[in-house]
Coordinates of N, CA and C and ligand atoms in Angstrom, one line a residue:
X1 N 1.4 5.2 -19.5 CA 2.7 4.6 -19.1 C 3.1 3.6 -20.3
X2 N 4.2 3.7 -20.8 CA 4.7 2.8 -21.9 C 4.6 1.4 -21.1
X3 N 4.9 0.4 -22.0 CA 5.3 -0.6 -21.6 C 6.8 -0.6 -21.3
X4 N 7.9 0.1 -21.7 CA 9.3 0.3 -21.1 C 9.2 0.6 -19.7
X5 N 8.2 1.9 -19.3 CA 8.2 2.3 -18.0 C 8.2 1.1 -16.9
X6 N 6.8 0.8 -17.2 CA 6.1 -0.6 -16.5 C 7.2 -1.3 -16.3
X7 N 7.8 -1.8 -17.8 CA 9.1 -2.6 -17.1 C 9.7 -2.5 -15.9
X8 N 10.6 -1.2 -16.2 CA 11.3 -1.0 -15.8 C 11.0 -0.3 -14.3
X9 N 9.5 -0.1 -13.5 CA 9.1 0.4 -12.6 C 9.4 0.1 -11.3
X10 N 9.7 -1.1 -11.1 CA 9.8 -1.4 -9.5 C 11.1 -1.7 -9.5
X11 N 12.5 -1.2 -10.2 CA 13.6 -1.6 -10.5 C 13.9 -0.1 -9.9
X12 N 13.6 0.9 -11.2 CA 13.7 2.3 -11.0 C 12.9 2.7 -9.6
X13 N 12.5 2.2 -9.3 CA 11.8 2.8 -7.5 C 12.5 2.3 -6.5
X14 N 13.2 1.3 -6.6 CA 13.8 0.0 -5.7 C 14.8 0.4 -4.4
X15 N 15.6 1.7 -4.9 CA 16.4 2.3 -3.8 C 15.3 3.4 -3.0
X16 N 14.7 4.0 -3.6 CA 14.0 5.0 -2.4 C 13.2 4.2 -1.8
X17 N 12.4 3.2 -2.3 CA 11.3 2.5 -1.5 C 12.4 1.8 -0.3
X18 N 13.7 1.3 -0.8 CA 14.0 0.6 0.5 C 14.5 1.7 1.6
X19 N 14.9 3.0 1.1 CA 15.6 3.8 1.9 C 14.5 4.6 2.8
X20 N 13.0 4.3 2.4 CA 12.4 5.4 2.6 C 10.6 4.8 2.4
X21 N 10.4 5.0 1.1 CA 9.3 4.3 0.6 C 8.2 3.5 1.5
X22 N 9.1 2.6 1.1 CA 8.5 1.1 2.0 C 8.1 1.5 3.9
X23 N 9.1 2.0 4.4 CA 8.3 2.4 5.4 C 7.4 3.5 6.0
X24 N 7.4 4.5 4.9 CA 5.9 5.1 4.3 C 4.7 4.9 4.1
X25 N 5.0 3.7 2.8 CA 3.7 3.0 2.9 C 3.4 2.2 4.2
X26 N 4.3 1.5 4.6 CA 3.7 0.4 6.0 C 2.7 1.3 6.9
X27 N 3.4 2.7 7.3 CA 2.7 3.3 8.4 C 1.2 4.2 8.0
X28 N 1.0 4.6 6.6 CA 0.1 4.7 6.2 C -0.8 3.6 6.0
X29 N -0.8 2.9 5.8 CA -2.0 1.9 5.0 C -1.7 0.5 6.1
X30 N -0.9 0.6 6.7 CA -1.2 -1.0 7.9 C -2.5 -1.1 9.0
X31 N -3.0 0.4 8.9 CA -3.8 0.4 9.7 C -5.5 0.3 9.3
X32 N -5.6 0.6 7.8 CA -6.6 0.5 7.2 C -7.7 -0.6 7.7
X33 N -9.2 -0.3 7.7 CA -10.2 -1.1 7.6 C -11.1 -0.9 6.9
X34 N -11.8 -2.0 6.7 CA -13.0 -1.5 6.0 C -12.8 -1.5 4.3
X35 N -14.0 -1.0 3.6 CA -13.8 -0.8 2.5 C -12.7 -0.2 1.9
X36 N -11.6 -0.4 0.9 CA -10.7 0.4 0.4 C -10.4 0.6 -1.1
X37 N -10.4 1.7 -1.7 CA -10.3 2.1 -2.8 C -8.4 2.3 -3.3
X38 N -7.9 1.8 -4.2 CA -6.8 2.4 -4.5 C -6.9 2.7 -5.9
X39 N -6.6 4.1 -6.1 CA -6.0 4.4 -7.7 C -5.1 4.6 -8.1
X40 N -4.6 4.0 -9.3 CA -3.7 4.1 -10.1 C -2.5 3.0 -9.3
X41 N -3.1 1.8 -9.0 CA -2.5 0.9 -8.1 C -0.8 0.4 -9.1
X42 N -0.5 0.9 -10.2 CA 0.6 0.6 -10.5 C 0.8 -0.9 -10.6
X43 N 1.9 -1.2 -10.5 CA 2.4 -2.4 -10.5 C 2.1 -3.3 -8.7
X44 N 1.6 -2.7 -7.9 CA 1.0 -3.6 -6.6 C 1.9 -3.3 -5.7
X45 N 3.1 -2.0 -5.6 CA 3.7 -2.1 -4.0 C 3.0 -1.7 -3.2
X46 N 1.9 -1.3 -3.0 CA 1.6 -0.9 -1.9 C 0.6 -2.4 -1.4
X47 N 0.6 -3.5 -2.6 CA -0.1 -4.8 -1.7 C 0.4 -5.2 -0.2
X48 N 1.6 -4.9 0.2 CA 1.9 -5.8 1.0 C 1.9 -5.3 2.6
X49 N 1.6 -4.2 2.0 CA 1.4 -3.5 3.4 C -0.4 -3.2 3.8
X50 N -0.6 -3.6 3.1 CA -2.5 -3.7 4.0 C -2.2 -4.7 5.0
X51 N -3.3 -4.7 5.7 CA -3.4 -6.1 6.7 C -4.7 -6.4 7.0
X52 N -6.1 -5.7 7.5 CA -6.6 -6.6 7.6 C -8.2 -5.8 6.7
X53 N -7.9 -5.4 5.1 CA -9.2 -5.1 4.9 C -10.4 -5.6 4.5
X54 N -11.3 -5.2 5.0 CA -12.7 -6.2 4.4 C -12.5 -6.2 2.8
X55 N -12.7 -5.0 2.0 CA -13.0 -5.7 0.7 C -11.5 -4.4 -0.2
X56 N -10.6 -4.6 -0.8 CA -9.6 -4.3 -1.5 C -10.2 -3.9 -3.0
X57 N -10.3 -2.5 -3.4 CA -10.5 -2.6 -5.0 C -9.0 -1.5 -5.6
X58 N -8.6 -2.0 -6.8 CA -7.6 -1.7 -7.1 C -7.7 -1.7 -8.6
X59 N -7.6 0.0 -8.7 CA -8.1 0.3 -10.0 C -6.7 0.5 -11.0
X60 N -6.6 0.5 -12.1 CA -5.4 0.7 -12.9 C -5.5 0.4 -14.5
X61 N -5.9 1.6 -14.6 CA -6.3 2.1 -15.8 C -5.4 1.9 -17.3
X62 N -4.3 1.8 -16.9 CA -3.0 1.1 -17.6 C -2.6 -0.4 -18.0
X63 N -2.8 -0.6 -19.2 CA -2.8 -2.0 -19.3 C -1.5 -2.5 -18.7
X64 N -0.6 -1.9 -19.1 CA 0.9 -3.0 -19.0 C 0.9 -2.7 -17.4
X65 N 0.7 -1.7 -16.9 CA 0.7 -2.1 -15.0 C -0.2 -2.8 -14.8
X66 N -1.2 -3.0 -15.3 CA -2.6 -3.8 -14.7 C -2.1 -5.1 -14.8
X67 N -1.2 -5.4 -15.9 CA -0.6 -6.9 -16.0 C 0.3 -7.3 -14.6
X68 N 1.1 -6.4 -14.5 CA 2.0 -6.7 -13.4 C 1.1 -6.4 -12.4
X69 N 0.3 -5.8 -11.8 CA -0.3 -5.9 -11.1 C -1.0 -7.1 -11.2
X70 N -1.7 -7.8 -11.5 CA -2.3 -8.9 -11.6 C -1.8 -10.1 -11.0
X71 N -0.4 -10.1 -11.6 CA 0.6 -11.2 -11.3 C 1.1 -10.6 -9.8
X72 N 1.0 -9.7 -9.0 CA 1.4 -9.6 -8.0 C 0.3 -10.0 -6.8
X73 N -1.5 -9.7 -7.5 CA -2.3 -9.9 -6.4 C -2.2 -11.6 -6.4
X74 N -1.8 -12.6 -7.6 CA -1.7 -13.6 -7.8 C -1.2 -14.1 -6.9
X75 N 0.0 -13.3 -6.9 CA 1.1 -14.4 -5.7 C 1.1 -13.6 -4.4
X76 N 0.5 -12.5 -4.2 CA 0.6 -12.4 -2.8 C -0.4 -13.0 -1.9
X77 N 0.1 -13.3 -0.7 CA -1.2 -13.9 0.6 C -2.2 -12.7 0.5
X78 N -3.0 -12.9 0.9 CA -4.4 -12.1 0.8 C -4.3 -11.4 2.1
X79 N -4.6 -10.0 2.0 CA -4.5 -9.4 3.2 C -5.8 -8.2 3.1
X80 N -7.2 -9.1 2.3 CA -8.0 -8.3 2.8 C -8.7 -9.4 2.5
X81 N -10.1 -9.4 2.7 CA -11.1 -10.5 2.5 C -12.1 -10.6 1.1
X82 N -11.7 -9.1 0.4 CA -11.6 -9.5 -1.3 C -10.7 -9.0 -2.1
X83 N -10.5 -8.9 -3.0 CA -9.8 -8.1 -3.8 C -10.3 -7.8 -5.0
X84 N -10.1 -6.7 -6.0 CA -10.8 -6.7 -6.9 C -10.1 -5.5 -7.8
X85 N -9.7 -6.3 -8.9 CA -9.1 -5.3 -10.0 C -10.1 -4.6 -11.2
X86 N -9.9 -3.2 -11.2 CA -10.9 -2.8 -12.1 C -9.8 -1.8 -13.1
X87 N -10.8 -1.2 -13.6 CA -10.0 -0.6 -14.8 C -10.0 1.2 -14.6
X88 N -10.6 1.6 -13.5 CA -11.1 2.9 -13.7 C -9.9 4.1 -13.5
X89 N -10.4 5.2 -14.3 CA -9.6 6.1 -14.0 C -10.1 7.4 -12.6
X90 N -9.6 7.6 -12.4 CA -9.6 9.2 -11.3 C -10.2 10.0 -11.8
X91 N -10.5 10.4 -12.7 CA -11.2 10.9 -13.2 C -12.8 10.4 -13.4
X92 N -13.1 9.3 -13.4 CA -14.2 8.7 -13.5 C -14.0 7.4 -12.8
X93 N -14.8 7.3 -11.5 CA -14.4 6.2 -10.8 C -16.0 5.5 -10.8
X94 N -15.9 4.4 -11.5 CA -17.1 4.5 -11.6 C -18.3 3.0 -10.9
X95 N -18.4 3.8 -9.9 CA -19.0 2.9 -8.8 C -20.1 3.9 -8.0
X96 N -21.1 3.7 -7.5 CA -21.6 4.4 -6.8 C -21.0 5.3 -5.4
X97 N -21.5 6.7 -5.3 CA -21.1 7.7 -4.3 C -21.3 6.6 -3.1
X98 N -20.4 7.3 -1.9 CA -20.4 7.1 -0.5 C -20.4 5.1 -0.8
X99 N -19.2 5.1 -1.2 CA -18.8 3.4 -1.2 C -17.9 2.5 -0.4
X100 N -16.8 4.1 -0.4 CA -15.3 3.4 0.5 C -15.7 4.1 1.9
X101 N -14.4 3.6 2.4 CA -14.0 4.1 3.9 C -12.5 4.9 3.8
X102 N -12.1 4.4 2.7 CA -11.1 4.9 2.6 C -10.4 4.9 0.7
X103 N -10.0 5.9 0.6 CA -9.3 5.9 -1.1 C -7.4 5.9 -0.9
X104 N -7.1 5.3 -1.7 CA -5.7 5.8 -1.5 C -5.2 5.9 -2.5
X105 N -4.0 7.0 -2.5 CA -3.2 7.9 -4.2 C -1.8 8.0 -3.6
X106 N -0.6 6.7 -3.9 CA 0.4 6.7 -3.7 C 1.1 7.4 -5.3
X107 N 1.6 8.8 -5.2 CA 2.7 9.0 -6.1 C 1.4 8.6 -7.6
X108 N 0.3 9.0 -7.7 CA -1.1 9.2 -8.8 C -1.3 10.4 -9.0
X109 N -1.3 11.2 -7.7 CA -1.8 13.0 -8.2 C -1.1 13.5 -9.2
X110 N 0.4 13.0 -9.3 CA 1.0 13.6 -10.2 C 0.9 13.3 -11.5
X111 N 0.0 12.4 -11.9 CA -0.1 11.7 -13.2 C -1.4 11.6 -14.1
X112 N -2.7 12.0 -12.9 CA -3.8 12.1 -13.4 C -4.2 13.0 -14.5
X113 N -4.9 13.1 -15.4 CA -5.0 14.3 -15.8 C -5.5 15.5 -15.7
X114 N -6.7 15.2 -14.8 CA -7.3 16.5 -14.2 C -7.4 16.2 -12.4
X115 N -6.3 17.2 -11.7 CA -6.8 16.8 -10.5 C -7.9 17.1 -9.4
X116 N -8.2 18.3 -9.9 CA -9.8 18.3 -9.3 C -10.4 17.6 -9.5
X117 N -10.8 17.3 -11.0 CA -11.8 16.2 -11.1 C -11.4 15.0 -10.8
X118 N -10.4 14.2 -10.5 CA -10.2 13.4 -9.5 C -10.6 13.5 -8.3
X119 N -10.2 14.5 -7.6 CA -9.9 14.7 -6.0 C -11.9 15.1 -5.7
X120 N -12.5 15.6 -6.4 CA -14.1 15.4 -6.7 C -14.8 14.1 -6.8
X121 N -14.1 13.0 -7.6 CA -14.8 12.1 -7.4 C -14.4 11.0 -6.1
X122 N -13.0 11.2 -5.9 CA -12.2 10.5 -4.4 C -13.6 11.2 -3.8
X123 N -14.1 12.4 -3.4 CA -14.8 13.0 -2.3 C -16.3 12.2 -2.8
X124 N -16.6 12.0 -3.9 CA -18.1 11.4 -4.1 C -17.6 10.1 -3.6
X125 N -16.9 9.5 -3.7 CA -17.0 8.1 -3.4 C -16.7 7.7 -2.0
X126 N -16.3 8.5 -1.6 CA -16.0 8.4 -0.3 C -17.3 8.4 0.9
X127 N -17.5 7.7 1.8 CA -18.1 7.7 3.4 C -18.1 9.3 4.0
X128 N -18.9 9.7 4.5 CA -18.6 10.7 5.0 C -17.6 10.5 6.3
X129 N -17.2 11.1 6.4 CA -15.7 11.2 7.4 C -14.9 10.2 6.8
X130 N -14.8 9.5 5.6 CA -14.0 8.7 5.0 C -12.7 9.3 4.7
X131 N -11.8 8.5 4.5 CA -10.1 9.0 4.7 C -9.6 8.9 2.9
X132 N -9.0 10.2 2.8 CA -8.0 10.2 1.8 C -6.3 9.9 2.0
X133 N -5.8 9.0 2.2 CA -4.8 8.6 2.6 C -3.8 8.9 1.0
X134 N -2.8 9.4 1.2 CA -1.6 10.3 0.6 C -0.4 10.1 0.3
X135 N 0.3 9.6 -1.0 CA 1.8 10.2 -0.3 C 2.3 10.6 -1.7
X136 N 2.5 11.6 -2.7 CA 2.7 11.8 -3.7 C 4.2 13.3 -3.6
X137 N 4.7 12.6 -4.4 CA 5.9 13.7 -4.7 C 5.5 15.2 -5.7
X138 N 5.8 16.4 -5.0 CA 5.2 17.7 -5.3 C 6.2 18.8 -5.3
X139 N 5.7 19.8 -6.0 CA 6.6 21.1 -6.1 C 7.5 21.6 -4.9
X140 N 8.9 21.7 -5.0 CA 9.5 22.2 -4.1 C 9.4 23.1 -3.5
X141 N 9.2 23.7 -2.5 CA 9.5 24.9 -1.8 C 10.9 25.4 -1.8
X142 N 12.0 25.0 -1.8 CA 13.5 25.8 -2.1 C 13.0 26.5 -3.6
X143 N 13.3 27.1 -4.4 CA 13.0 28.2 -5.3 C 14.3 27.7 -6.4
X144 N 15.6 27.2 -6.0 CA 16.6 26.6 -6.9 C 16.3 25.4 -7.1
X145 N 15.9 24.5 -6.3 CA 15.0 23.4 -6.9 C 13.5 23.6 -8.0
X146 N 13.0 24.0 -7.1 CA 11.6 24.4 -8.1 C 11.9 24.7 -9.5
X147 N 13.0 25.7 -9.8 CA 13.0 25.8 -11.2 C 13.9 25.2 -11.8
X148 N 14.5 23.9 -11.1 CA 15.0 22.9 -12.4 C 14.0 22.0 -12.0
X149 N 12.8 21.8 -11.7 CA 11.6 20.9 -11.9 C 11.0 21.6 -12.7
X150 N 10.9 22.8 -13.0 CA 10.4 23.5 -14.2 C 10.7 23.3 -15.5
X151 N 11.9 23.3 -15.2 CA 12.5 23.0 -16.5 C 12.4 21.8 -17.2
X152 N 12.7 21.1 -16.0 CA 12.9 19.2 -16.4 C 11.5 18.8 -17.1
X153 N 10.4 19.7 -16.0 CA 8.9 18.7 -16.1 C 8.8 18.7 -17.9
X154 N 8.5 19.5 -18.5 CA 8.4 19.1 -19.2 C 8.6 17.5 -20.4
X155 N 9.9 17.3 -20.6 CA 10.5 16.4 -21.1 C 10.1 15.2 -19.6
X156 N 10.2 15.5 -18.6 CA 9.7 14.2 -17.6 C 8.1 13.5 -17.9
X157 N 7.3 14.8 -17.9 CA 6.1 14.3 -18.3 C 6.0 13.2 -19.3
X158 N 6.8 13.7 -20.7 CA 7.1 12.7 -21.8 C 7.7 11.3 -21.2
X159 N 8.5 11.0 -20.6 CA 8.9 9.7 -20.7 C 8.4 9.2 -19.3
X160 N 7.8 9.9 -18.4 CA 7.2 9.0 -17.1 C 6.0 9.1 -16.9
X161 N 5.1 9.2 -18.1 CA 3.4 8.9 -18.2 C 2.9 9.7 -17.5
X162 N 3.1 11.0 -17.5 CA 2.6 12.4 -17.8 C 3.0 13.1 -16.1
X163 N 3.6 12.1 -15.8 CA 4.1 12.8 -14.4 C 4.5 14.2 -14.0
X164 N 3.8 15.0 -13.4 CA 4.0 16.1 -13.4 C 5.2 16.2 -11.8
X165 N 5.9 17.1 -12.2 CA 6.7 17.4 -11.3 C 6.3 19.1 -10.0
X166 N 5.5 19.5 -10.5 CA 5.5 21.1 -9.7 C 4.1 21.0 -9.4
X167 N 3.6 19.9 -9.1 CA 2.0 20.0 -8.4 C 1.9 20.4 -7.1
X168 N 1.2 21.7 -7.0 CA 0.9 21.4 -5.5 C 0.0 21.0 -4.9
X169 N -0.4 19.6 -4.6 CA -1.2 19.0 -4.8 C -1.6 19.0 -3.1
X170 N -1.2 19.7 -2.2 CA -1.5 19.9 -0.4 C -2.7 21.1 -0.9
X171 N -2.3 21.9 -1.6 CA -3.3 23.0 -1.6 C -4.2 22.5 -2.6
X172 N -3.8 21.5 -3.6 CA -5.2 20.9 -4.1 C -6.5 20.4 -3.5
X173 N -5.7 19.7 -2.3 CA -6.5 18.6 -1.4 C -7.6 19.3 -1.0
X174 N -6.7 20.7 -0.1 CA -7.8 21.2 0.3 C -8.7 22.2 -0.6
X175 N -8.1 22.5 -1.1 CA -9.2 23.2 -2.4 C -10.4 22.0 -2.6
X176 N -10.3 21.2 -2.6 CA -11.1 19.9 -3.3 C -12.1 20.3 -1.8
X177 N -11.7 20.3 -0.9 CA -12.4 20.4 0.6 C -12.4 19.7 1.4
X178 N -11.1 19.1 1.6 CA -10.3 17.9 2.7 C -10.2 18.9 3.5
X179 N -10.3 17.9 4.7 CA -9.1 18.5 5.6 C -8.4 17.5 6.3
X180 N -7.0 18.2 6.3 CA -6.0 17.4 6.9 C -6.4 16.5 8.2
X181 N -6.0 15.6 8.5 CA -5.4 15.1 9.8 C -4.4 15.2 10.5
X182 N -3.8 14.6 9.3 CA -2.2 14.8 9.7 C -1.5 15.2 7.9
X183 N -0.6 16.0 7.9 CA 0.1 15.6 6.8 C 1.9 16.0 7.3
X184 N 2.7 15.0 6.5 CA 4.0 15.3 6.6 C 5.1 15.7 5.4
X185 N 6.0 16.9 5.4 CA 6.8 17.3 4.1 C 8.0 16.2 4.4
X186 N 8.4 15.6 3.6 CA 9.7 15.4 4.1 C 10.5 14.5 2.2
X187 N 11.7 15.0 2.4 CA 12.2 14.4 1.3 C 12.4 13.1 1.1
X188 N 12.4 12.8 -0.3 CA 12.8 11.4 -0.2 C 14.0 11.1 -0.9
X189 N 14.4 10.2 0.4 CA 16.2 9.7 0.0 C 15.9 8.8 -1.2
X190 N 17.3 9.2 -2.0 CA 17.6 8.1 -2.9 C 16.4 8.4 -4.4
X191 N 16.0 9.5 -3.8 CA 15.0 9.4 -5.3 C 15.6 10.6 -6.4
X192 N 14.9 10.3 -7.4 CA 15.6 11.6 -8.4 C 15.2 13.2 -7.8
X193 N 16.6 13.8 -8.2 CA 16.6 15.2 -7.6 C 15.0 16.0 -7.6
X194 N 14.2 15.5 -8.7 CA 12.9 16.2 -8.6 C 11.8 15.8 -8.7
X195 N 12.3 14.7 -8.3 CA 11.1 13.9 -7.3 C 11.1 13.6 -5.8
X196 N 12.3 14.2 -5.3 CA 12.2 14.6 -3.7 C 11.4 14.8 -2.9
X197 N 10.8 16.1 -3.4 CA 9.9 16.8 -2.0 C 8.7 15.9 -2.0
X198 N 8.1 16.0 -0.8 CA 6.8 14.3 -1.1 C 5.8 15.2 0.4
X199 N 5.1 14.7 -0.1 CA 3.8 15.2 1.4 C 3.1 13.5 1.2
X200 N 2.7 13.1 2.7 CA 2.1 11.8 3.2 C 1.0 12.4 4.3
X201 N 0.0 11.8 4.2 CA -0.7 12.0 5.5 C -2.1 11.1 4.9
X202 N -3.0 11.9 5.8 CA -4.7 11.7 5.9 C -5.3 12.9 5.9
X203 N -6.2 12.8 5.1 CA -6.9 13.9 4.8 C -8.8 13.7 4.7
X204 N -9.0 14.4 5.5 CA -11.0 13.3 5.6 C -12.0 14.4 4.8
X205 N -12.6 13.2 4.6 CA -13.8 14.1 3.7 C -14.7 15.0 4.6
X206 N -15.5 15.6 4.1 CA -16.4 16.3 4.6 C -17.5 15.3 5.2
Ligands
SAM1 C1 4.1 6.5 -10.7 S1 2.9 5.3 -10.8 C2 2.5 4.9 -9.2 C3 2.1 3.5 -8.9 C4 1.7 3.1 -7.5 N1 0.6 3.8 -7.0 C5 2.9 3.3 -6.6 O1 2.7 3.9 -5.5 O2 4.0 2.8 -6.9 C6 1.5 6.2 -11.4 C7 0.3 5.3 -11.7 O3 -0.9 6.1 -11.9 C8 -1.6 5.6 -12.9 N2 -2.4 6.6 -13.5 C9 -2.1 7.6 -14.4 N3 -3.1 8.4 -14.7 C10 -4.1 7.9 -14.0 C11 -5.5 8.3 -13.9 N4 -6.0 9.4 -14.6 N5 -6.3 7.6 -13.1 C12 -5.8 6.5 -12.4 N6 -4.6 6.1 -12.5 C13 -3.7 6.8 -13.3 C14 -0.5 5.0 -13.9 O4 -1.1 4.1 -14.8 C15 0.4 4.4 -12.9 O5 0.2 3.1 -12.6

């Protein structure tokens, strides 16, 4: 992620999270306990919606988000009983197996670079019956969308830190060897035309 992006991230997100977003994340993640893992925690929106976790680790691999993130766990009230910024990527998460209770990848899958080997180590690190909690924007199903995400991804990837636009990252999950709980398709208002289609849910380890 440049340092322009970072800038400019919670500005450029500002209308879908209020239209949409924001009460996505509340109903995923307000209910969390226990140990929790987040990757690729960005600039910190998803801080304010935890409530009561024992121990918060918040990984972000990205210097210039790690900054703004920093300054967000700073000023926000504490809504777990630790918190802890680390540096790690998805790809190598590096803390011992069977650690969380829960991992969470808001709008990451599409950015990682390898997502199996991500969605592999989410599953090593995870509790068994431990939760993968979800909400990432993904390949369209309409077929006239899909292929101006095709087109676009490319040059998107370039300026939004490798963001892929045509992941299908529901059939990743389970290829990885989740299984759903719950998952939901649903568009999101107010966001760019090809970043729309989005899947949210829970998905538990083996
Ligand atoms: C679009 S932002 C999403 C930020 C935040 N999760 C949110 O919901 O707003 C993608 C984030 O994933 C991070 N990221 C990219 N590749 C990653 C990787 N391989 N491992 C972990 N985080 C990664 C980026 O640095 C960036 O902060």
């Amino acid at each position: 992620m440049s340092w322009f992006m970072a800038t400019i991230y919670d500005r450029f997100m500002r209308d879908m999270e209020r239209a949409c977003g924001d009460a996505w994340r509340s109903e995923l993640l307000s209910e969390l306990r226990g140990d929790v893992l987040e990757i690729g925690a960005g600039t910190g929106t998803n801080l304010e919606h935890y409530r009561d976790v024992e121990r918060l680790v918040l990984a972000e691999p990205d210097p210039h988000m790690r900054r703004r993130l920093a300054d967000k766990v700073a000023q926000a009230s504490a809504r777990a009983r630790t918190v802890e910024l680390v540096t790690w990527s998805a790809e190598q998460i590096e803390c011992e197996a069977r650690s969380f209770d829960a991992v969470v990848c808001t709008l990451v899958l599409c950015s990682v670079r390898d997502v199996r080997q991500s969605l592999d180590e989410i599953r090593r690190v995870l509790r068994p019956g431990g939760k993968l909690v979800f909400l990432e924007h993904v390949a369209a199903e309409d077929p006239s969308r899909l292929a101006w995400q095709r087109r676009t991804e490319p040059l998107w990837k370039l300026v939004a830190g490798n963001c892929h636009t045509c992941r299908e990252t529901a059939r990743s999950i389970e290829e990885a060897g989740f299984r759903f709980e719950h998952i939901t398709r649903e568009s999101a208002r107010k966001a760019l035309p090809i970043v729309r289609p989005t899947i949210r849910g829970v998905a538990m380890a083996p």
